[in-house]
Short mmCIF file of C-alpha atoms in Angstrom, two decimals:
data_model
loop_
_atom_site.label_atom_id
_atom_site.label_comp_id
_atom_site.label_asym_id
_atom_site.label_seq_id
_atom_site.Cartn_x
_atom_site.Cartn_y
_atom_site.Cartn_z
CA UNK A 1 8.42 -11.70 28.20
CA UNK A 2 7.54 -8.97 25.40
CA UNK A 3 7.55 -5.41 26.56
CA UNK A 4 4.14 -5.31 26.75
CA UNK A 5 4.59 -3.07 30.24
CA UNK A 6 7.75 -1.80 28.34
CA UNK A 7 7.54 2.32 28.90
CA UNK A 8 5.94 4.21 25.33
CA UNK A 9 7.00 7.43 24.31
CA UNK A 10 3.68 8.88 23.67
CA UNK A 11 0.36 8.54 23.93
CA UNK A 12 -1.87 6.58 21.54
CA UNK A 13 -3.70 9.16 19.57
CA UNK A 14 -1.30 11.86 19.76
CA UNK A 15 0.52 14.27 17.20
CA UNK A 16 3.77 13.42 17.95
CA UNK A 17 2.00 9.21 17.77
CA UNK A 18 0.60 10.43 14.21
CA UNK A 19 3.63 12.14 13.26
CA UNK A 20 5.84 9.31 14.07
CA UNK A 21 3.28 6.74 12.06
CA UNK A 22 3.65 9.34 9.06
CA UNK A 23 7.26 8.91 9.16
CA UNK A 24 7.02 4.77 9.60
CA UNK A 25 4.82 5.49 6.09
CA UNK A 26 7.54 7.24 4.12
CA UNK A 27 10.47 4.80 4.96
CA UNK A 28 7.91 1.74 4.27
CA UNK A 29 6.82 2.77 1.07
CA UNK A 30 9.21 4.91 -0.52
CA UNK A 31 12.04 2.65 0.64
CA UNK A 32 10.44 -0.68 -0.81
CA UNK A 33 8.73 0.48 -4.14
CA UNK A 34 12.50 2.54 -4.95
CA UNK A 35 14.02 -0.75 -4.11
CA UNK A 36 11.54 -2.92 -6.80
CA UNK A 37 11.92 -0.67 -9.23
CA UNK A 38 13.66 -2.97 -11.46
CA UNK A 39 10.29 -5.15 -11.61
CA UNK A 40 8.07 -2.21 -11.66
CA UNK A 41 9.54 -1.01 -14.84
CA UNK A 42 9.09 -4.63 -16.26
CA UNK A 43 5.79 -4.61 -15.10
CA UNK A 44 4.98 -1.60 -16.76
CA UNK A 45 6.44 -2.48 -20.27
CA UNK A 46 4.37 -5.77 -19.91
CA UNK A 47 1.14 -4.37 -19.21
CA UNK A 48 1.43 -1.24 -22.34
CA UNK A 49 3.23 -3.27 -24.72
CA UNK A 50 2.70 -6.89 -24.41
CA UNK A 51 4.02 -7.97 -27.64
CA UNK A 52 7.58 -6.86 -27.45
CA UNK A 53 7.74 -7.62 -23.80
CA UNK A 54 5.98 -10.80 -23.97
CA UNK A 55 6.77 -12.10 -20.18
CA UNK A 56 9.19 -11.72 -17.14
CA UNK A 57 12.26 -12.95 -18.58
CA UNK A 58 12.10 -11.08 -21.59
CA UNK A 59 10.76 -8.10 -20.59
CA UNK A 60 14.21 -7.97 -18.57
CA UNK A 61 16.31 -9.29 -21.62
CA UNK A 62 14.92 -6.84 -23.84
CA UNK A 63 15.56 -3.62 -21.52
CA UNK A 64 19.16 -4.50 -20.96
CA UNK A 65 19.80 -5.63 -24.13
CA UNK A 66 17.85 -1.88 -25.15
CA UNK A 67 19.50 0.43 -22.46
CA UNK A 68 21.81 -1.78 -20.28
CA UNK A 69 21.72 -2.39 -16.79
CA UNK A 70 21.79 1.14 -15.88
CA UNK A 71 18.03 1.73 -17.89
CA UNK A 72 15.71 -0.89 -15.12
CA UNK A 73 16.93 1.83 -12.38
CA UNK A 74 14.52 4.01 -14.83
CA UNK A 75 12.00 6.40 -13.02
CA UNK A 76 13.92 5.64 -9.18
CA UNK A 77 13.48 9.44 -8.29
CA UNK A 78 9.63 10.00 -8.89
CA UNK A 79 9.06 6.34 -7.49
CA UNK A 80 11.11 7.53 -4.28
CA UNK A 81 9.53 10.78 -3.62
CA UNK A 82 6.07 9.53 -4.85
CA UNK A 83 5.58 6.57 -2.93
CA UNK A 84 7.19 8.31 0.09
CA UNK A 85 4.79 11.20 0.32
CA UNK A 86 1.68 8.37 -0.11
CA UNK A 87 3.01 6.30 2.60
CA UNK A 88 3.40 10.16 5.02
CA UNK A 89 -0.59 10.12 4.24
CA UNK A 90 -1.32 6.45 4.12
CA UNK A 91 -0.20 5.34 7.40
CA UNK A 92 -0.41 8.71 9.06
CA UNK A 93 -4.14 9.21 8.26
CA UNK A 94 -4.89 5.54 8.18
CA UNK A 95 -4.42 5.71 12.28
CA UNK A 96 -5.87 9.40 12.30
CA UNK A 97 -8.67 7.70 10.74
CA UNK A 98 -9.08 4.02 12.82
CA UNK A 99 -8.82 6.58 15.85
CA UNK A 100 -11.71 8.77 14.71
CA UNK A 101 -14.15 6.24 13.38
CA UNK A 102 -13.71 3.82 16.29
CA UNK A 103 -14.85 6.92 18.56
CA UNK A 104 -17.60 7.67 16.67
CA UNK A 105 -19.08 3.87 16.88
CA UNK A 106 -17.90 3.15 20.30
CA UNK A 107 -15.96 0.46 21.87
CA UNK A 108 -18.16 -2.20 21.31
CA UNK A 109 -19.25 -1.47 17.76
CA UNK A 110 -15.89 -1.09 16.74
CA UNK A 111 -14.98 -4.33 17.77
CA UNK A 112 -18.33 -6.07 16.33
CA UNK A 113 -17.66 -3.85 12.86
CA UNK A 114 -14.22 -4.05 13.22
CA UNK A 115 -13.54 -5.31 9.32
CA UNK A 116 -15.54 -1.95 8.15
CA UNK A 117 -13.71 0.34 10.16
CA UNK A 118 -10.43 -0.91 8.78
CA UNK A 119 -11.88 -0.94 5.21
CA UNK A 120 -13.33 2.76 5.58
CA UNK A 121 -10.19 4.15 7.51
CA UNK A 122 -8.17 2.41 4.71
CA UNK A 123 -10.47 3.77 1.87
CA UNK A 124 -10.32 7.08 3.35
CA UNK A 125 -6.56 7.37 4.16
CA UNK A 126 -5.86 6.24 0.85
CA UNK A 127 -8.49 8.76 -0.90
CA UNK A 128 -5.82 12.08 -0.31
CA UNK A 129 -2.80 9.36 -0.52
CA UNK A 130 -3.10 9.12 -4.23
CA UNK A 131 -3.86 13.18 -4.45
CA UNK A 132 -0.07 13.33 -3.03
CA UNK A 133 1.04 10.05 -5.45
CA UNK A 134 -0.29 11.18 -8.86
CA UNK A 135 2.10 13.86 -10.09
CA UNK A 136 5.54 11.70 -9.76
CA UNK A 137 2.99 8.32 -11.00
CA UNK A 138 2.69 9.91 -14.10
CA UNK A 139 5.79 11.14 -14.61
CA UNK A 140 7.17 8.09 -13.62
CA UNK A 141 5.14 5.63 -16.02
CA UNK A 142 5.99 7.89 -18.76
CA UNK A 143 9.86 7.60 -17.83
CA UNK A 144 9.62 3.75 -18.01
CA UNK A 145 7.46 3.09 -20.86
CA UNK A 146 8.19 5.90 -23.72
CA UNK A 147 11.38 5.31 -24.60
CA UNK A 148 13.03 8.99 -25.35
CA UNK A 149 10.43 10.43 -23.71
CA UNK A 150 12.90 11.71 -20.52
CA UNK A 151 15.35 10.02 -18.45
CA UNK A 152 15.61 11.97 -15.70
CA UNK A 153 12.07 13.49 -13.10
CA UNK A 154 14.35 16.85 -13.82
CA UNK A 155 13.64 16.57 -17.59
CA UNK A 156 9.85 14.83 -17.14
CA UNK A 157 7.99 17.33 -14.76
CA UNK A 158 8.64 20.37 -17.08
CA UNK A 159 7.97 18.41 -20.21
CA UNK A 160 4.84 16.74 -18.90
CA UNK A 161 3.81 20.46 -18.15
CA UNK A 162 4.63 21.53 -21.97
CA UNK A 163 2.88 18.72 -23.12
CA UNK A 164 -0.46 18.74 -20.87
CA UNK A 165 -0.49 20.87 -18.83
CA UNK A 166 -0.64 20.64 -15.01
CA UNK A 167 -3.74 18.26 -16.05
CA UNK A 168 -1.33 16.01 -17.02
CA UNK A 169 -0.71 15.27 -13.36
CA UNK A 170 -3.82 14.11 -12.23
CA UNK A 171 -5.66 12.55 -15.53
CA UNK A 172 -4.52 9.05 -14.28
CA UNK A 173 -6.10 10.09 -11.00
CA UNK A 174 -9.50 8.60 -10.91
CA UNK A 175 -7.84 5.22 -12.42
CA UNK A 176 -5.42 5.67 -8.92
CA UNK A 177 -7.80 5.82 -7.19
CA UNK A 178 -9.77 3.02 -8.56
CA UNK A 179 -6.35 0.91 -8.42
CA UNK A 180 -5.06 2.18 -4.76
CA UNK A 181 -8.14 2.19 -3.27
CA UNK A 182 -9.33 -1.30 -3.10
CA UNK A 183 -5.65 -2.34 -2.40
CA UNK A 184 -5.40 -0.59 0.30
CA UNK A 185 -8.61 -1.58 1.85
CA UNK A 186 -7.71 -4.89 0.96
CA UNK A 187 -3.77 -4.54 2.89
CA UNK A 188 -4.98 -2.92 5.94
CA UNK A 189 -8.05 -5.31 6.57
CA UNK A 190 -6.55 -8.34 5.72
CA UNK A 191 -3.04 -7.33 7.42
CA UNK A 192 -5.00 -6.88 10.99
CA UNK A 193 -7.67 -9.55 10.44
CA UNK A 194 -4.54 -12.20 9.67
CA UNK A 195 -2.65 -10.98 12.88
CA UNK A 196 -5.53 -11.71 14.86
CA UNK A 197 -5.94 -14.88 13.54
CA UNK A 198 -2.13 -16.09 13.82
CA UNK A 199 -1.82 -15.22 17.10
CA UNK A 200 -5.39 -16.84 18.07
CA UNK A 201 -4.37 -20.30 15.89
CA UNK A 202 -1.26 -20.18 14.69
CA UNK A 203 1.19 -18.54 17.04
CA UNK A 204 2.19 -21.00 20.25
CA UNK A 205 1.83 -18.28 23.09
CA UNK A 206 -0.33 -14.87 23.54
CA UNK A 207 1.00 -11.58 21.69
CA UNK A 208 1.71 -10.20 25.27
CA UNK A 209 4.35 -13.49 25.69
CA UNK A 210 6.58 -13.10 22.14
CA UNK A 211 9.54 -10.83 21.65
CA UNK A 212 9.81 -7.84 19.58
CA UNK A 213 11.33 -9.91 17.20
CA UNK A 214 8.50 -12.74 17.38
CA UNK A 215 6.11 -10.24 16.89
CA UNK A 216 7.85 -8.53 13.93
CA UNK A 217 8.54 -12.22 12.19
CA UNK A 218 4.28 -12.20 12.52
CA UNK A 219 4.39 -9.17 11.15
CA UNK A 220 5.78 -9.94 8.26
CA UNK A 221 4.11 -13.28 7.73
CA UNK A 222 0.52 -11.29 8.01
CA UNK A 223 2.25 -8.46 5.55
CA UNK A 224 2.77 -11.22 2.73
CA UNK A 225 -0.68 -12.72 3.02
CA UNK A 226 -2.26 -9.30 2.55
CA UNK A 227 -0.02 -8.57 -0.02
CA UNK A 228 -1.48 -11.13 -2.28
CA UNK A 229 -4.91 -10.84 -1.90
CA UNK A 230 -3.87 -6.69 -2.52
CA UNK A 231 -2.00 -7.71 -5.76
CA UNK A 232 -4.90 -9.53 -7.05
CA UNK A 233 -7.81 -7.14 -5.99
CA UNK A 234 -5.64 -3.99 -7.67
CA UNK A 235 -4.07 -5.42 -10.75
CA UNK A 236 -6.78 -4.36 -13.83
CA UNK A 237 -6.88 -1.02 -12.32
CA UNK A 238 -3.12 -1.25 -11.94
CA UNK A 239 -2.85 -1.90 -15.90
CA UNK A 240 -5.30 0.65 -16.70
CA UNK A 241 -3.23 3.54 -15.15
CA UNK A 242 0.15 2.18 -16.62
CA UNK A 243 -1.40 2.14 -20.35
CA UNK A 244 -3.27 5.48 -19.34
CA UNK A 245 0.08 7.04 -18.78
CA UNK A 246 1.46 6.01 -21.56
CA UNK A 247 -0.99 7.07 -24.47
CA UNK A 248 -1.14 10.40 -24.56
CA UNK A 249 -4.45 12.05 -24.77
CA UNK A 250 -6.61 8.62 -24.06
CA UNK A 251 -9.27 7.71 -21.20
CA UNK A 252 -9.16 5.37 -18.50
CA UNK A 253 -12.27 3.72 -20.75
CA UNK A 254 -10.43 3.91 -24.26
CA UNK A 255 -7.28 2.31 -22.17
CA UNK A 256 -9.07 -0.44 -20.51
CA UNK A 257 -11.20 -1.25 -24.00
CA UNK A 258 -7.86 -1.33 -25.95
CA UNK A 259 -6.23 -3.41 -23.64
CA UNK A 260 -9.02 -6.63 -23.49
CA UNK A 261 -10.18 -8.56 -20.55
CA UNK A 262 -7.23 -10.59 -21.03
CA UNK A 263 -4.97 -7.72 -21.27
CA UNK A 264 -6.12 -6.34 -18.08
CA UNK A 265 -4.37 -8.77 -16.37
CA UNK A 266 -1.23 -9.26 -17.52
CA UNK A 267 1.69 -9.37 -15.48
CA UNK A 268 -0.13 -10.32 -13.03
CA UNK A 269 2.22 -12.65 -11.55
CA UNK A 270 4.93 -10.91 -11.47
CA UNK A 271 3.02 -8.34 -9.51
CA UNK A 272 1.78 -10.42 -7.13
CA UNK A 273 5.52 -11.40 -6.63
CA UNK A 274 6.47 -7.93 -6.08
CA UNK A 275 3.26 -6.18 -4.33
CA UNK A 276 3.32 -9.75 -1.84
CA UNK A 277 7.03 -9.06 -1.04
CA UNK A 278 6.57 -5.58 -0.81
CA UNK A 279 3.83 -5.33 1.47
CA UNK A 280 5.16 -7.49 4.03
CA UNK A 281 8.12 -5.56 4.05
CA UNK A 282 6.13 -2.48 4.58
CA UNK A 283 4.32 -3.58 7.54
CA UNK A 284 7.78 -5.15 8.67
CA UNK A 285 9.31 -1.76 8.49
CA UNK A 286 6.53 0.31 9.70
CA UNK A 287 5.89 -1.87 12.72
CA UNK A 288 10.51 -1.77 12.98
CA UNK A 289 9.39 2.39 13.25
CA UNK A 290 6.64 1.99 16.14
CA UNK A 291 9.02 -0.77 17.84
CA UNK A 292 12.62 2.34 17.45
CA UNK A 293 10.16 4.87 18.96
CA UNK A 294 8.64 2.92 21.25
CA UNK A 295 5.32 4.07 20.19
CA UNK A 296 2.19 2.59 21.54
CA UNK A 297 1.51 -1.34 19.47
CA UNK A 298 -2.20 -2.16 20.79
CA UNK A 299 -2.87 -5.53 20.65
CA UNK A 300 -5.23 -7.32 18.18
CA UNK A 301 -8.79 -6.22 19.63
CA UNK A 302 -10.38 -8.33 22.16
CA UNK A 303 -14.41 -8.40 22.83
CA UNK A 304 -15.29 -5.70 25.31
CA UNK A 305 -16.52 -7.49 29.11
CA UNK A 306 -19.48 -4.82 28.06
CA UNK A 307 -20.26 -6.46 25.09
CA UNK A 308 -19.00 -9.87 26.88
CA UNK A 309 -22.15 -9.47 29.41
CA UNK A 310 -25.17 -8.51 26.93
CA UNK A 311 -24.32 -11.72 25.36
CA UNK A 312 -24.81 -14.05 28.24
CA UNK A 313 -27.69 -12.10 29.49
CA UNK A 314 -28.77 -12.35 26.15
CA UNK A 315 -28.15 -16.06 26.29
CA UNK A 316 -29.50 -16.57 29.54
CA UNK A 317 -33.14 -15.02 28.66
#
């Protein structure tokens, strides 16, 4: 049997239970998008300069044949601290958020709604995610695809300042947020909507039945479903900040009229490789955290006998 009786170390809804979740958030996402940095470089060259980096393979010919094998670890420090300090805000608020929302609605609405209150909770965890993203994003992009522009985050943030300004920070902002937005809307309702349905038609036994492990493995399997629906949802947006970020001076409109419907979604594939691998390793490792800490894993929401009875009253009129 799981440890579904198994003693928790907090309570659901606390600060150390949202301080804990933060802390899941920095080791899923700063520890996965440092470790795909490699294809998030490729990526990058793809989507700003799709001529000399015409697809996958060459994109990764051309860089080591360019800089070596040493250049695709390019832009690992702002990608580390980056990511980490948007997954701190998008799994920490994420639950501060599912917690308020669902209290404001009430049991029974939150379970009839329950898509919407993981899309706004998303939408609104994700909103003051990017705020904390966008500095080491731009410095990052600009690392990756301006050759000689700086090697190091030391050398970028204090010539991204000389050149912009502290504006230069946030101009690819609104374009995050257009880009992070929907993708995370799109990874945190699909992610909980899939577990519910694997372990309604899919997995053998109830949630309350399967190991740790069993439940981590369906963890993972939900992770990579959401992850492709996120890669698709995200990726014009996605090209749009990475051509932003490297033209100096243009707009998120002059970017995404340069670049061409078509344009807009290259490299797609490759991203849907790495944000579907990705994202079920960050729910993987995330969940791993609440499993260590033995924090409080509710499972997938069940109709409320409240709401149970109205219906077969209703039923029975």
């Amino acid at each position: 049997m799981a440890g579904a009786a198994d003693t928790t170390s907090c309570e659901f809804g606390s600060s150390k239970y949202y301080a804990l979740c933060g802390f899941g958030g920095i080791l899923s996402c700063g520890l996965t998008h440092t470790a795909v940095v490699p294809l998030d470089l490729v990526k990058c060259r793809i989507q700003v300069d799709p001529v000399k980096y015409p697809g996958i393979m060459k994109g990764f010919v051309v860089t080591m044949r360019e800089g070596g094998v040493r250049s695709l670890a390019k832009g690992w420090a702002p990608t580390m601290i980056g990511y980490s300090m948007q997954g701190l805000c998008k799994f920490g608020f994420y639950e501060v958020f599912k917690i308020f929302y669902s209290d404001l609605i009430g049991e029974e609405n939150s379970y009839l709604w329950r898509t919407s209150l993981y899309l706004a909770a998303s939408a609104s965890a994700e909103f003051f995610a990017d705020i904390a993203l966008s500095p080491m994003e731009a410095v990052k992009v600009r690392i990756q695809t301006q050759p000689g522009w700086a090697n190091t985050l030391r050398e970028g943030v204090p010539k991204l300042i000389r050149e912009e300004g502290l504006w230069g920070f946030y101009k690819g902002l609104v374009p995050l947020w257009m880009r992070q937005i929907p993708y995370t809307m799109m990874k945190f309702a699909a992610f909980e909507r899939t577990v519910e349905f694997l372990y309604l038609h899919v997995v053998p036994k109830p949630r309350s039945e399967c190991s740790k492990p069993e439940q981590l493995v369906v963890t993972f399997a939900a992770g990579y479903i959401a992850g492709v629906f996120c890669a698709i949802v995200s990726h014009p947006a996605d090209t749009v900040v990475s051509k932003l970020n490297s033209d100096k001076g243009s707009t998120a409109i002059q970017a995404a009229k340069a670049l061409g419907m078509r344009g807009l979604w290259k490299g797609l594939g490759l991203r849907i490789i790495m944000i579907g691998t990705l994202t079920a390793l960050q729910w993987f490792i995330y969940d791993s955290v609440k499993v260590y800490f033995r924090l409080p894993r509710p499972p997938p929401p069940t109709m409320p006998e409240s709401l149970r009875r109205k219906l077969e009253a209703n039923k029975a009129k």
